[in-house]
Amino acid sequence: MGRKGVCCCCAALRPRYKRLVDNIFPEDPKDGLVKADMEKLTFYAVSAPEKLDRIGAYLAERLSRDVVRHRYGYVLIAMEALDQLLMACHSQSIKPFVESFLHMVAKLLESGEPKLQVLGTNSFVKFANIEEDTPSYHRRYDFFVSRFSAMCHSCDHDPEIQKEIRIAGIRGIQGVVRKTVNDELRATIWEPQHMDKIVPSLLFNMQKIEDVDRTGLPSSPTGGEKEENPALLAENCFRELLGRATYGIMNNAVRPVFAHLDHHKLWDPNEFAVSCFKIIMYSIQAQYSHHVIQEILRHLDVCKRDSPRVRAGIIQVLLEAVAIAAKGSIGPAVLEVFNTLLKHLRISVDFELGDRRSSSGSATFSTASKESDERIVQNAIIQTIGFFGSNLPDYQRSEIMMFIMGKVPVFGSTSQSLDTSHLGDLGTRRIQIMLLRSLLMVTSGYKATTITNALPAPFLDPLLSPSLMEDSELRQLVLEILHNLIDRHDNRAKLRGIRIIPDVSDLKIKRDKISRQDVSFMKKHGQQLYRHIYLGCKEEDNVQKNFELLYTSLALTTIELANEEVVIDLIRLAIALQDIAIINEDNLPMFNRCGVMALVAAYLNFLSQMIAVPAFCQHVSKVIETRSLEAPYFLPETIFKDKCNLPISLEKHEKNLFFLTNKIAESLGGSGYSVERLSVPYVPQVTDEDRLSRRKSIVDTVSIQVDILPGNNTEDKVNNTEEITFEALKKAIDNNGLEEQEKEKRRLVIEKFQKAPFEEIAAQCETKANLLHDRLAQILELTIRPPPSPSGTMTVTAGHAHYQSVPVYEMKFPDLCVY
């Protein structure tokens, strides 16, 4: 009798491969595999590879029988023999043997015995690590994907067994991935039906990580921790899966993540969601980052009607993804990111205002909570826009700045801004503020080589429009954005706070020589900047921060863009601001008038020390010293205190409290400055922005004051007011019967152009051109009504259509018609 009770005669008649297989099994399974006979079987298989398929089939037959009979000892021996044969044989004929092997592994995985499932998984993992000589075009792993995924969700009542089975499932998935990605038909594993099982199974186990501090960076478990912790093993498998994903199949691996997070409601709170996408962004190839960002944006669109906290969670995940991707390749998704975020910003404001309207004044707790949640969404969007934009290359950041600015809604504008028509004035204001806050973050740290690159004309015009609006916060944001773009040497922090600086050299201001491009920019757009600073000082709702930002704007312009010509213009602007407070045509509150006086004092003190003209510094210092003794409320250190005693009026103040144009001209002229233009008072340009901005000070009233006699100081004005009638205006512009007068005017103009200094000609032409070009058509429709006006002036006031008040300028009325 032979082994296993088989008679010798019958055993001799059996095929050799069966006899060799039978011999490896001992009488007692506890003795383990018979190594000597296993070596004979291995030699036979290597020598006769055509017999491999029969060996595999016979081993599978024996294993199936032993599984059914619960003879698990022999099952272990059979699997050990299969493993050794697999490791030893790599010929073309191994393909049929592998089929038998996989069939046996499937039998083990289907059994309800945890030990057999672990055994089958271990064998499969060993098989997965074998590099086959030729690909298999018919083999599929659908069953193994399903079975290993199911094992990852094991809920066995015994925690140790549960953990063991889950680890086996994760390792099995890892084996499938490794086996298939190196196969010619590797695309099959990336099919959605497989990814929808693999990815959630890994995420399910990753949720069990108890470590709070997760950065998304690869973990490095020590010792056997990797094998013992399903969460860490799942994370490493997830990283490996994503690392092998290529361009066309990236989305198939990412989309199941969203389904898992939605199903388990993991967007609020979103710590796990953030951790997942950090892992994704760090694991994939950098050039595929934009795929992930596009998928997040797509999911945000799908969830646009979900709760605010869910949307905020998705946006925060986008922020984390963008933070990682912005350093690498974003690809064509840049504008899509901003467009989608701006769209959801508008949706969020719409939801917030809709809830407020539906509450109809009954401020319930739920409504207030909803509004607060929508604010969280809006802040998350702004942070994402700002962070994304600030990490882009300069050329892309310029485009994004233009893109965001084009979305800012302006009243009366037909530009392609966000549609806020259904949101009303409150919603439009909210959108304006949030877009400007986003733009402020995008421009942070932006250093353009020339100011023209930072402030191109198509960007400057729409940016300055909100600075004319009657909302104090909007004007502050515009000025802060300007500071980000103008301040190319990081001097803004040194200028923070409006104050009289004793010694400017202590600030250690950094500056370069003004380039030709910057000089050209100021020639083209300088008046535009001056105008918005001038009008910004006339707003009734200005607070201390507004004056501080206006002061910083003047100081930065001086540092970055001022040559001799710009210095003269800035002094003219400062004197014009002083006249605003003294004359008070706009009926500003006393605090505003004193605030403007303090702003002028702080700026001229800074300017005089920057250009270092001793006589100019002496005049400014003397005025400031006099103010500190007689009128401290004209200085920033006093007026911006919480409790400051304001004067009743400013009319009785002495001239020595004011900065005088003639004194400044005298001091600068002695140092070689061309001061002819100082005799021409500053007049702001008038543009269509006045109509679009909805400023009350512009929309409600305007008077055009024309100086009859020359003189630029208040003490030089003559008490002589001429009444202007409609007939007088009509006669002034009627060419019939006035040929002699026209000839004389032309002669005077030619003579003036031949003999007068160029700066004076340019300044006068500028003021005349601005006035005529923008207001001549309106003057013809005016109903003449001469109200009281300062001595030496004529006042033209519209009947029902009022416009911006324009300060006095030096020219005679007949010159209006000479162009």
PDB file of N, CA and C in Angstrom, residues 207-213 231:
ATOM      1  N   GLN A 207     -11.016  56.415   6.727  1.00  0.00           N
ATOM      2  CA  GLN A 207     -11.782  57.177   7.706  1.00  0.00           C
ATOM      3  C   GLN A 207     -11.471  56.771   9.132  1.00  0.00           C
ATOM      4  N   LYS A 208     -10.955  55.583   9.315  1.00  0.00           N
ATOM      5  CA  LYS A 208     -10.746  55.060  10.664  1.00  0.00           C
ATOM      6  C   LYS A 208      -9.463  55.572  11.291  1.00  0.00           C
ATOM      7  N   ILE A 209      -8.717  56.394  10.562  1.00  0.00           N
ATOM      8  CA  ILE A 209      -7.472  56.917  11.126  1.00  0.00           C
ATOM      9  C   ILE A 209      -7.805  57.818  12.308  1.00  0.00           C
ATOM     10  N   GLU A 210      -7.187  57.574  13.402  1.00  0.00           N
ATOM     11  CA  GLU A 210      -7.451  58.354  14.601  1.00  0.00           C
ATOM     12  C   GLU A 210      -6.469  59.502  14.774  1.00  0.00           C
ATOM     13  N   ASP A 211      -5.425  59.542  13.939  1.00  0.00           N
ATOM     14  CA  ASP A 211      -4.466  60.639  14.028  1.00  0.00           C
ATOM     15  C   ASP A 211      -5.125  61.911  13.540  1.00  0.00           C
ATOM     16  N   VAL A 212      -5.142  62.943  14.381  1.00  0.00           N
ATOM     17  CA  VAL A 212      -5.827  64.176  14.028  1.00  0.00           C
ATOM     18  C   VAL A 212      -5.006  65.008  13.057  1.00  0.00           C
ATOM     19  N   ASP A 213      -3.723  65.056  13.268  1.00  0.00           N
ATOM     20  CA  ASP A 213      -2.861  65.919  12.459  1.00  0.00           C
ATOM     21  C   ASP A 213      -2.474  65.211  11.169  1.00  0.00           C
ATOM     22  N   ALA A 231      -6.028  51.574   8.121  1.00  0.00           N
ATOM     23  CA  ALA A 231      -6.126  52.940   7.608  1.00  0.00           C
ATOM     24  C   ALA A 231      -4.854  53.347   6.887  1.00  0.00           C
TER      25      ALA A 231
END
